[in-house]
Short mmCIF file of C-alpha atoms in Angstrom, two decimals:
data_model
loop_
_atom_site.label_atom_id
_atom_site.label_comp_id
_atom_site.label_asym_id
_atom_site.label_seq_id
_atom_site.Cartn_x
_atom_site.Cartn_y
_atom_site.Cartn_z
CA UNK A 99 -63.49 -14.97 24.04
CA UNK A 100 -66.58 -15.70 25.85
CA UNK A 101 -67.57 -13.68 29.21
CA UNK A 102 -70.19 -15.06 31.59
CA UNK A 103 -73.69 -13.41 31.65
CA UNK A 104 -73.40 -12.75 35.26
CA UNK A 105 -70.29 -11.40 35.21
CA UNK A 106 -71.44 -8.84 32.08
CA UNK A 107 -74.41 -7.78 34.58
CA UNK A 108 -72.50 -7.77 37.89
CA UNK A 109 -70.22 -5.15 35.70
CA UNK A 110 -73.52 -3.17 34.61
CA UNK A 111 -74.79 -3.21 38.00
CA UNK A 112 -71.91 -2.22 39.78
CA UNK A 113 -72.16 1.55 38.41
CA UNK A 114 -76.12 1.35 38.87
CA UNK A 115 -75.33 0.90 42.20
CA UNK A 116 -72.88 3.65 42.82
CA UNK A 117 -74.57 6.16 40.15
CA UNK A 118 -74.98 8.81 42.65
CA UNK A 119 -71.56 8.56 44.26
CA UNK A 120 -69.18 8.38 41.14
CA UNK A 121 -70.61 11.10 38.60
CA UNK A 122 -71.16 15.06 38.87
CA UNK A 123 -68.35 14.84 41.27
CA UNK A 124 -64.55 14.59 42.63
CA UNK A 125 -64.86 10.50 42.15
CA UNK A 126 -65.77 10.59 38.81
CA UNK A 127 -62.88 10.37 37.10
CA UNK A 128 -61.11 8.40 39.33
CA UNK A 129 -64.27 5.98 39.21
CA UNK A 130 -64.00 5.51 35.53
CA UNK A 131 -60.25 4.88 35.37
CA UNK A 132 -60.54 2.48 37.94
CA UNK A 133 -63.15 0.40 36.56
CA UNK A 134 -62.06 0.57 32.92
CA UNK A 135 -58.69 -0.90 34.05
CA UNK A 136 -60.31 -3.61 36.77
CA UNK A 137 -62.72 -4.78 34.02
CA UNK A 138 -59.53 -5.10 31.76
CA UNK A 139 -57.69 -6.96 34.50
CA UNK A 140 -60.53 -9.13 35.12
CA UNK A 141 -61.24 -10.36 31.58
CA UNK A 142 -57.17 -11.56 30.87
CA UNK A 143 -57.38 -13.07 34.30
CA UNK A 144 -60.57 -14.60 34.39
CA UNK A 145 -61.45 -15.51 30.62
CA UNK A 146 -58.16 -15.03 28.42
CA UNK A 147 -58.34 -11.76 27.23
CA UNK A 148 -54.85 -10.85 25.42
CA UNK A 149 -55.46 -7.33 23.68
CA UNK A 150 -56.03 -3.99 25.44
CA UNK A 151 -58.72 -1.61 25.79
CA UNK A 152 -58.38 0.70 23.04
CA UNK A 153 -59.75 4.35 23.39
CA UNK A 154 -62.54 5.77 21.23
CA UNK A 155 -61.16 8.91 19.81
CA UNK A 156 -64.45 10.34 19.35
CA UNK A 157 -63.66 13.52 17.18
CA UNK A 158 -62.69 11.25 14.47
CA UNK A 159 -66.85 10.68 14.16
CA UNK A 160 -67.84 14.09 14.87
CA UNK A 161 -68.23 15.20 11.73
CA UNK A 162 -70.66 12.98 10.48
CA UNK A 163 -71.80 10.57 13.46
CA UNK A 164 -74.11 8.59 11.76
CA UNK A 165 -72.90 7.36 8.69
CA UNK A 166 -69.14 7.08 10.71
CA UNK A 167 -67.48 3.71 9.33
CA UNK A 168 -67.13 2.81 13.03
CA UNK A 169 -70.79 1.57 12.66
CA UNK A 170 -70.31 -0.04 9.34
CA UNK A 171 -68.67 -3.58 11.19
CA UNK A 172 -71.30 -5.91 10.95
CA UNK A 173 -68.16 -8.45 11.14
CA UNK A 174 -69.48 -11.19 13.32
CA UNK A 175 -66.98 -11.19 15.73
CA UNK A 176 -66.08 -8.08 16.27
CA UNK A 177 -68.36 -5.62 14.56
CA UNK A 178 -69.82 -3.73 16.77
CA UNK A 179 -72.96 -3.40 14.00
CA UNK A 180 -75.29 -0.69 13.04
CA UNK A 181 -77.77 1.73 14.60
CA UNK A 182 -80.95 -0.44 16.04
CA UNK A 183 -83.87 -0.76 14.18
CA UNK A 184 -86.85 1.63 15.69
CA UNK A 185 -89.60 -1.12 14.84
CA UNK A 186 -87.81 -3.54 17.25
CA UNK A 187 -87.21 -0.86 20.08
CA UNK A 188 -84.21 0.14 18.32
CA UNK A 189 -82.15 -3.55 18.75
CA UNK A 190 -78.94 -3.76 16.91
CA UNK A 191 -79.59 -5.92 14.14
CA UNK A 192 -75.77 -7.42 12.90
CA UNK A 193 -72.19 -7.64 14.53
CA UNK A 194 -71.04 -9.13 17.34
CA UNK A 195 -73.85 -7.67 19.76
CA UNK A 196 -76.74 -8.53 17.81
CA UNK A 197 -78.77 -10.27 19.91
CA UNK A 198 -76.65 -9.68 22.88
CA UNK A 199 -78.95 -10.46 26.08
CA UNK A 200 -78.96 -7.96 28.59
CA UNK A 201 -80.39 -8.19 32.46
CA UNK A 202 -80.29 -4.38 33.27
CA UNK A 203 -82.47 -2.45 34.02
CA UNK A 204 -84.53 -5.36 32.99
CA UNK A 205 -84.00 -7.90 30.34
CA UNK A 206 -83.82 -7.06 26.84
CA UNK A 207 -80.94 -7.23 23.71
CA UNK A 208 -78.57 -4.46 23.18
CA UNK A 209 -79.87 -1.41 21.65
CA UNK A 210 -78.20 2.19 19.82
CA UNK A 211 -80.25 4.82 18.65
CA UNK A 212 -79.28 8.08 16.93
CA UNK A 213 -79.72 11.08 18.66
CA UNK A 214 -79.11 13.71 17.23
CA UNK A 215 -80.46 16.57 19.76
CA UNK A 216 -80.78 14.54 22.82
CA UNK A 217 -80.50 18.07 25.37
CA UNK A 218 -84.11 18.46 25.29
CA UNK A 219 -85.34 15.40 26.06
CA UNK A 220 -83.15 15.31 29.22
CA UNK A 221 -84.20 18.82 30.60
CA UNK A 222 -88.06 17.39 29.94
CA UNK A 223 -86.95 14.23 31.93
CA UNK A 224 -86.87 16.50 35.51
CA UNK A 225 -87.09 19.73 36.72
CA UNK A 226 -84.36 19.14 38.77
CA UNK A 227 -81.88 18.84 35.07
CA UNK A 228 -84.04 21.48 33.02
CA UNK A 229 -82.61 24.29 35.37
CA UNK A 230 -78.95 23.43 33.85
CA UNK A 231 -79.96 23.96 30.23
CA UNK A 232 -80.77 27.31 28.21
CA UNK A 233 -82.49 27.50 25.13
CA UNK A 234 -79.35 27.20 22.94
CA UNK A 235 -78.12 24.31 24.91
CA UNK A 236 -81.87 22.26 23.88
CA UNK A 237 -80.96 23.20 20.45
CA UNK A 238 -77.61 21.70 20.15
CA UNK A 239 -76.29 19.00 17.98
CA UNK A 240 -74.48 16.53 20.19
CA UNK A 241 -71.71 15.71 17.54
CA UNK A 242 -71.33 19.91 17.67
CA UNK A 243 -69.84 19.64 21.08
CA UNK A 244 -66.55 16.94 20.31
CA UNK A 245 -64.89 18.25 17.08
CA UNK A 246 -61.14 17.80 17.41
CA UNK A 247 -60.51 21.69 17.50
CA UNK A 248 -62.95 21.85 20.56
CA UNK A 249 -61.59 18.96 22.44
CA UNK A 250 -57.62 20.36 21.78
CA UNK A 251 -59.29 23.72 22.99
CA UNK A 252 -60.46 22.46 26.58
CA UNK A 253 -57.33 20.47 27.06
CA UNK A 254 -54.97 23.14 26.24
CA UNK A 255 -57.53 26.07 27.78
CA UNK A 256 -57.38 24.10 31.27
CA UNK A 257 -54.47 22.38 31.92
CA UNK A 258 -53.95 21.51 35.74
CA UNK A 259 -57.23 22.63 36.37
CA UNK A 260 -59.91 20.16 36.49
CA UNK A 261 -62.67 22.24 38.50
CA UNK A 262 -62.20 24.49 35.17
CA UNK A 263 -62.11 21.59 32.73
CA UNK A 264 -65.32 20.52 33.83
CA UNK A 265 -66.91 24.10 34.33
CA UNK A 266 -65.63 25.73 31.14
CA UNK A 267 -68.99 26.36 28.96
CA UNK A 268 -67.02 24.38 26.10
CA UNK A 269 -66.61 21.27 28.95
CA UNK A 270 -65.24 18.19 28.87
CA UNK A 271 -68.19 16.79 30.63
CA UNK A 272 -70.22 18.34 28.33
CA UNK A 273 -68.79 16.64 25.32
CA UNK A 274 -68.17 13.10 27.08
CA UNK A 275 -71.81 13.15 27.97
CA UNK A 276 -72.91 14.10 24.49
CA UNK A 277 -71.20 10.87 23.27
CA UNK A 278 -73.51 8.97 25.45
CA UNK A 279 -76.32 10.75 24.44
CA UNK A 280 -76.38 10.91 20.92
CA UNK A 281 -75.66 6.72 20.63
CA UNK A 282 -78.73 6.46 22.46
CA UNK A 283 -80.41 3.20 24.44
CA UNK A 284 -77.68 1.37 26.47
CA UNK A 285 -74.83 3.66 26.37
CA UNK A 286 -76.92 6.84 27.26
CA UNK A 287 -79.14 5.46 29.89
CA UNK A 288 -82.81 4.80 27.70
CA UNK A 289 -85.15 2.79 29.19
CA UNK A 290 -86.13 0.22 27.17
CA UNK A 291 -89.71 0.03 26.02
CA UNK A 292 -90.65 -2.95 28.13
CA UNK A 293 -89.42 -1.68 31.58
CA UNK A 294 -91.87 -0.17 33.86
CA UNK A 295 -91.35 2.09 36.41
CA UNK A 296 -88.24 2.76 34.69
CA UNK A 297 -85.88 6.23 35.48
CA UNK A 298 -83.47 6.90 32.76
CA UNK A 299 -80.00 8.22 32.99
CA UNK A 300 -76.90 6.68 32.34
CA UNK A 301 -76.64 4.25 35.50
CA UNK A 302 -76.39 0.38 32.95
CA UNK A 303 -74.21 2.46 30.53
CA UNK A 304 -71.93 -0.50 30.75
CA UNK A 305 -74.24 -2.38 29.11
CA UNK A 306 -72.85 -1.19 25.78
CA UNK A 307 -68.97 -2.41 25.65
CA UNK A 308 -68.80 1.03 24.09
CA UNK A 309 -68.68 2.27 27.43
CA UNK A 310 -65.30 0.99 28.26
CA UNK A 311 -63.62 2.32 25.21
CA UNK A 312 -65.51 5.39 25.56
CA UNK A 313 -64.14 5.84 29.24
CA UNK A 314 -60.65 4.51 27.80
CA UNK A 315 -60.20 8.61 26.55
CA UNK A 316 -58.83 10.74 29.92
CA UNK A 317 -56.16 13.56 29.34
CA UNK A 318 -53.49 13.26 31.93
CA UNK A 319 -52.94 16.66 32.62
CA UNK A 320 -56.13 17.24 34.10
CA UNK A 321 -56.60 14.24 35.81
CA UNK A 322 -53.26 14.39 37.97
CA UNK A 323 -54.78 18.19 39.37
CA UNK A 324 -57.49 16.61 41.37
CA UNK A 325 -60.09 18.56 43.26
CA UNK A 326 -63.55 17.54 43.87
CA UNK A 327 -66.28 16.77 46.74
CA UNK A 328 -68.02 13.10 47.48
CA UNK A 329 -71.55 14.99 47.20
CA UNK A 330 -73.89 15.89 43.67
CA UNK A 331 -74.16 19.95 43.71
CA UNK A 332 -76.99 19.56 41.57
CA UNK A 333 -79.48 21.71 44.39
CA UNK A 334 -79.20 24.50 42.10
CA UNK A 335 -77.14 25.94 39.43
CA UNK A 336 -75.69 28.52 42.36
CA UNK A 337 -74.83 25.27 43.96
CA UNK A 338 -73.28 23.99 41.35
CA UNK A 339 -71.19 26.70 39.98
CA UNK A 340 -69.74 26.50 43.59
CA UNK A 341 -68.81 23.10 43.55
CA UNK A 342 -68.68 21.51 39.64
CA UNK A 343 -66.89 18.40 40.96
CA UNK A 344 -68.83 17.73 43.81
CA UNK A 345 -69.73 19.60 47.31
CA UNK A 346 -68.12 18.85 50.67
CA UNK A 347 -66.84 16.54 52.55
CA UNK A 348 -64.10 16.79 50.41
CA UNK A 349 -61.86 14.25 48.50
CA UNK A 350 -58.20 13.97 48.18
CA UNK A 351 -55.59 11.26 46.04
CA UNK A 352 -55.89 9.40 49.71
CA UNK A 353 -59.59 9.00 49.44
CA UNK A 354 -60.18 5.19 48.57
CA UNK A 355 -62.74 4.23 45.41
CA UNK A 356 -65.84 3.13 45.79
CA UNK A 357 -66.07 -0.85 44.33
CA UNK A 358 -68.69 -2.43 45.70
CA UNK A 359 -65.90 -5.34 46.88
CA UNK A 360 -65.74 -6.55 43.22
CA UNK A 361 -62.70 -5.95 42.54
CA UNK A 362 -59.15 -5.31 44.06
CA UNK A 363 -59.55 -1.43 45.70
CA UNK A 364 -57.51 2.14 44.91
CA UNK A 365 -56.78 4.76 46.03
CA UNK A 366 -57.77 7.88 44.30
CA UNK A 367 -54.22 8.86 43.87
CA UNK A 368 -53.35 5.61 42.42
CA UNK A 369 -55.06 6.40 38.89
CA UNK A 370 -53.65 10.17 38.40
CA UNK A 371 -51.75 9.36 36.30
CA UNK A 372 -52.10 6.91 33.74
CA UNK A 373 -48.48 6.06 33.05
CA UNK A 374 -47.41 5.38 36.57
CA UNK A 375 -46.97 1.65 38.04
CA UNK A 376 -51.07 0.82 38.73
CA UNK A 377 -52.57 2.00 35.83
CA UNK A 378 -49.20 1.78 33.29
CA UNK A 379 -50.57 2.90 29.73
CA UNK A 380 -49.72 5.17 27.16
CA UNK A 381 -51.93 6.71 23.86
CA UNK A 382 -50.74 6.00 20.18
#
């Protein structure tokens, strides 16, 4: 199955777009759900997709990230290949994405790079981020924060209670973040050597097709309790202590998802709860 370069970019570009709008706040989970499932839609519809978006279960990895047989596939189909090469700005170098032309930020092949402690480079990024991370934080392992015992812990430790899931010290957030992070280039947001005037973060995530199966993992008990504002708290960490998913106005299931008109609109309620009619999946 063959997708259109414009339509792979339009995709990308769509979340650049709405970075500030659909993450540190109420719409971020709704956001993702949404577009995992429109992108889905979209490919059967448009280009004859026939499988499903599987889910990365990410604590299978944990223990050992890098050498993790999910980067062994250099099949050329559907291998999603190895960790980039750093004397070619880290470009995947076998699979099905080797090669794989990219327009966003600017143009360039898909790229992963192991990260192992990616905390510290973030807080150094801005002032504005190194306020939300101590000393132990800049120190962490990224792979540390998604074991399977911590990921059952913040399910079970929070359940109905998503201002809690994402503001538990052990968060959610935390650990879906450190996924992006310690893949590096594409999926966490690196600018790529030949862009100038380049600001990293994770706004062409969706670059990587990782991103979709990464998004793909959402526990239903949380994401039916939802609470959250349509502004970033991120003034200071008082700020944002007050309001972890976003300061006011306020957002409610009735509130409708931002989509830049690419695809059909929702309503927030709509995707709270994965096995109802709009969104009708289940995990195996």
């Amino acid at each position: 199955m063959n997708t259109s370069a414009s339509f792979r970019d339009d995709i990308s570009y769509i979340h650049m777009d709405l970075n500030v709008k659909i993450h540190q706040m109420g719409m971020f989970l709704p956001f993702h759900c949404w577009f995992v499932h429109s992108v889905e839609q979209a490919m059967v519809e448009k280009y004859g997709f026939s499988g499903g978006f599987p889910y990365w279960n990410w604590t299978i990895d944990a223990p050992d990230f890098y050498k993790s047989s999910w980067w062994q596939d250099s099949d050329t189909e559907s291998g999603l290949g190895g960790w980039g090469d750093p004397d070619k700005d880290y470009k995947i170098q076998y699979g099905a994405f080797a090669g794989f032309a990219l327009a966003n930020p600017s143009y360039h092949p898909m790229c992963y790079q192991y990260t192992a402690q990616p905390f510290a480079a973030f807080a150094a990024s801005s002032p504005t981020f190194a306020q939300f991370f101590n000393s132990t934080m800049l120190e962490t392992y990224a792979n540390s924060t998604f074991h399977a015992d911590q990921i059952a812990a913040i399910i079970a430790g929070n359940p109905s209670d998503l201002v809690n899931f994402q503001l538990s010290p052990d968060n959610w957030i935390c650990a879906h973040g450190s996924v992006h992070a310690i893949t590096g280039r594409d999926l966490a947001g690196t600018c790529p050597a030949t862009t100038e005037d380049c600001i990293p973060g994770n706004k062409w995530s969706p670059n990587s097709p990782l991103f979709f199966l990464h998004h793909a993992n959402l526990n239903e008990t949380s994401a039916t309790a939802f609470a959250g504002g349509s502004v970033q708290a991120f003034d200071n960490t008082t700020y944002l202590a007050e309001y972890p998913t976003g300061a006011p106005p306020m957002l409610n299931t009735s509130s409708d998802i931002y989509t830049d008109n690419m695809f059909p609109g929702a309503m927030i309620g709509d995707v709270s709860n994965h096995t109802a009619g709009y969104l009708c999946y289940v995990y195996e």
